[in-house]
Protein backbone atom coordinates (compact mmCIF):
# COMPACT_ATOMS: atom_id res chain seq x y z
CA UNK A 1 0.00 0.00 0.00
CA UNK A 2 2.97 2.32 0.48
CA UNK A 3 3.69 2.16 -3.26
CA UNK A 4 0.17 3.33 -4.07
CA UNK A 5 0.35 5.95 -1.31
CA UNK A 6 -2.98 4.92 0.15
CA UNK A 7 -4.21 2.22 2.47
CA UNK A 8 -7.21 -0.09 2.47
CA UNK A 9 -8.86 2.19 5.02
CA UNK A 10 -8.79 5.06 2.52
CA UNK A 11 -9.87 2.72 -0.25
CA UNK A 12 -13.01 1.43 1.48
CA UNK A 13 -14.00 4.99 2.40
CA UNK A 14 -13.55 6.10 -1.23
CA UNK A 15 -15.50 3.04 -2.35
CA UNK A 16 -18.41 3.90 -0.06
CA UNK A 17 -18.38 7.53 -1.20
CA UNK A 18 -18.38 6.53 -4.88
CA UNK A 19 -21.16 4.00 -4.30
CA UNK A 20 -23.24 6.69 -2.61
CA UNK A 21 -22.64 9.07 -5.53
CA UNK A 22 -23.88 6.31 -7.87
CA UNK A 23 -27.04 5.86 -5.81
CA UNK A 24 -25.99 2.71 -3.93
CA UNK A 25 -26.85 2.71 -0.25
CA UNK A 26 -24.04 0.81 1.51
CA UNK A 27 -22.58 1.17 4.98
CA UNK A 28 -18.92 1.61 5.82
CA UNK A 29 -18.97 -1.93 7.19
CA UNK A 30 -20.25 -3.26 3.86
CA UNK A 31 -17.57 -1.31 2.00
CA UNK A 32 -14.92 -2.76 4.33
CA UNK A 33 -16.13 -6.28 3.65
CA UNK A 34 -16.03 -5.67 -0.11
CA UNK A 35 -12.47 -4.30 0.02
CA UNK A 36 -11.09 -6.75 2.59
CA UNK A 37 -12.97 -9.77 1.27
CA UNK A 38 -14.28 -10.59 4.75
CA UNK A 39 -15.56 -8.76 7.81
CA UNK A 40 -12.94 -6.27 8.99
CA UNK A 41 -12.62 -7.83 12.45
CA UNK A 42 -11.84 -11.19 10.84
CA UNK A 43 -9.25 -9.58 8.55
CA UNK A 44 -7.52 -7.83 11.47
CA UNK A 45 -7.42 -11.00 13.54
CA UNK A 46 -6.03 -13.04 10.66
CA UNK A 47 -3.62 -10.70 8.86
CA UNK A 48 -2.85 -7.45 10.65
CA UNK A 49 0.53 -7.37 12.35
CA UNK A 50 2.45 -4.41 13.73
CA UNK A 51 4.30 -2.41 11.07
CA UNK A 52 8.06 -2.76 11.05
CA UNK A 53 10.21 0.28 11.81
CA UNK A 54 11.22 0.31 8.13
CA UNK A 55 7.62 0.43 6.94
CA UNK A 56 6.75 3.16 9.43
CA UNK A 57 9.75 5.22 8.28
CA UNK A 58 8.75 4.80 4.61
CA UNK A 59 5.19 5.88 5.36
CA UNK A 60 6.39 8.87 7.38
CA UNK A 61 8.65 9.91 4.48
CA UNK A 62 5.75 9.78 2.01
CA UNK A 63 3.46 11.85 4.23
CA UNK A 64 6.21 14.39 4.94
CA UNK A 65 6.50 15.05 1.19
CA UNK A 66 2.79 15.90 0.87
JSON list of C-alpha atoms in Angstrom, two decimals, residues 35-64:
[
{"chain": "A", "resi": 35, "resn": "UNK", "atom": "CA", "xyz": [-12.47, -4.30, 0.02]},
{"chain": "A", "resi": 36, "resn": "UNK", "atom": "CA", "xyz": [-11.09, -6.75, 2.59]},
{"chain": "A", "resi": 37, "resn": "UNK", "atom": "CA", "xyz": [-12.97, -9.77, 1.27]},
{"chain": "A", "resi": 38, "resn": "UNK", "atom": "CA", "xyz": [-14.28, -10.59, 4.75]},
{"chain": "A", "resi": 39, "resn": "UNK", "atom": "CA", "xyz": [-15.56, -8.76, 7.81]},
{"chain": "A", "resi": 40, "resn": "UNK", "atom": "CA", "xyz": [-12.94, -6.27, 8.99]},
{"chain": "A", "resi": 41, "resn": "UNK", "atom": "CA", "xyz": [-12.62, -7.83, 12.45]},
{"chain": "A", "resi": 42, "resn": "UNK", "atom": "CA", "xyz": [-11.84, -11.19, 10.84]},
{"chain": "A", "resi": 43, "resn": "UNK", "atom": "CA", "xyz": [-9.25, -9.58, 8.55]},
{"chain": "A", "resi": 44, "resn": "UNK", "atom": "CA", "xyz": [-7.52, -7.83, 11.47]},
{"chain": "A", "resi": 45, "resn": "UNK", "atom": "CA", "xyz": [-7.42, -11.00, 13.54]},
{"chain": "A", "resi": 46, "resn": "UNK", "atom": "CA", "xyz": [-6.03, -13.04, 10.66]},
{"chain": "A", "resi": 47, "resn": "UNK", "atom": "CA", "xyz": [-3.62, -10.70, 8.86]},
{"chain": "A", "resi": 48, "resn": "UNK", "atom": "CA", "xyz": [-2.85, -7.45, 10.65]},
{"chain": "A", "resi": 49, "resn": "UNK", "atom": "CA", "xyz": [0.53, -7.37, 12.35]},
{"chain": "A", "resi": 50, "resn": "UNK", "atom": "CA", "xyz": [2.45, -4.41, 13.73]},
{"chain": "A", "resi": 51, "resn": "UNK", "atom": "CA", "xyz": [4.30, -2.41, 11.07]},
{"chain": "A", "resi": 52, "resn": "UNK", "atom": "CA", "xyz": [8.06, -2.76, 11.05]},
{"chain": "A", "resi": 53, "resn": "UNK", "atom": "CA", "xyz": [10.21, 0.28, 11.81]},
{"chain": "A", "resi": 54, "resn": "UNK", "atom": "CA", "xyz": [11.22, 0.31, 8.13]},
{"chain": "A", "resi": 55, "resn": "UNK", "atom": "CA", "xyz": [7.62, 0.43, 6.94]},
{"chain": "A", "resi": 56, "resn": "UNK", "atom": "CA", "xyz": [6.75, 3.16, 9.43]},
{"chain": "A", "resi": 57, "resn": "UNK", "atom": "CA", "xyz": [9.75, 5.22, 8.28]},
{"chain": "A", "resi": 58, "resn": "UNK", "atom": "CA", "xyz": [8.75, 4.80, 4.61]},
{"chain": "A", "resi": 59, "resn": "UNK", "atom": "CA", "xyz": [5.19, 5.88, 5.36]},
{"chain": "A", "resi": 60, "resn": "UNK", "atom": "CA", "xyz": [6.39, 8.87, 7.38]},
{"chain": "A", "resi": 61, "resn": "UNK", "atom": "CA", "xyz": [8.65, 9.91, 4.48]},
{"chain": "A", "resi": 62, "resn": "UNK", "atom": "CA", "xyz": [5.75, 9.78, 2.01]},
{"chain": "A", "resi": 63, "resn": "UNK", "atom": "CA", "xyz": [3.46, 11.85, 4.23]},
{"chain": "A", "resi": 64, "resn": "UNK", "atom": "CA", "xyz": [6.21, 14.39, 4.94]}
]
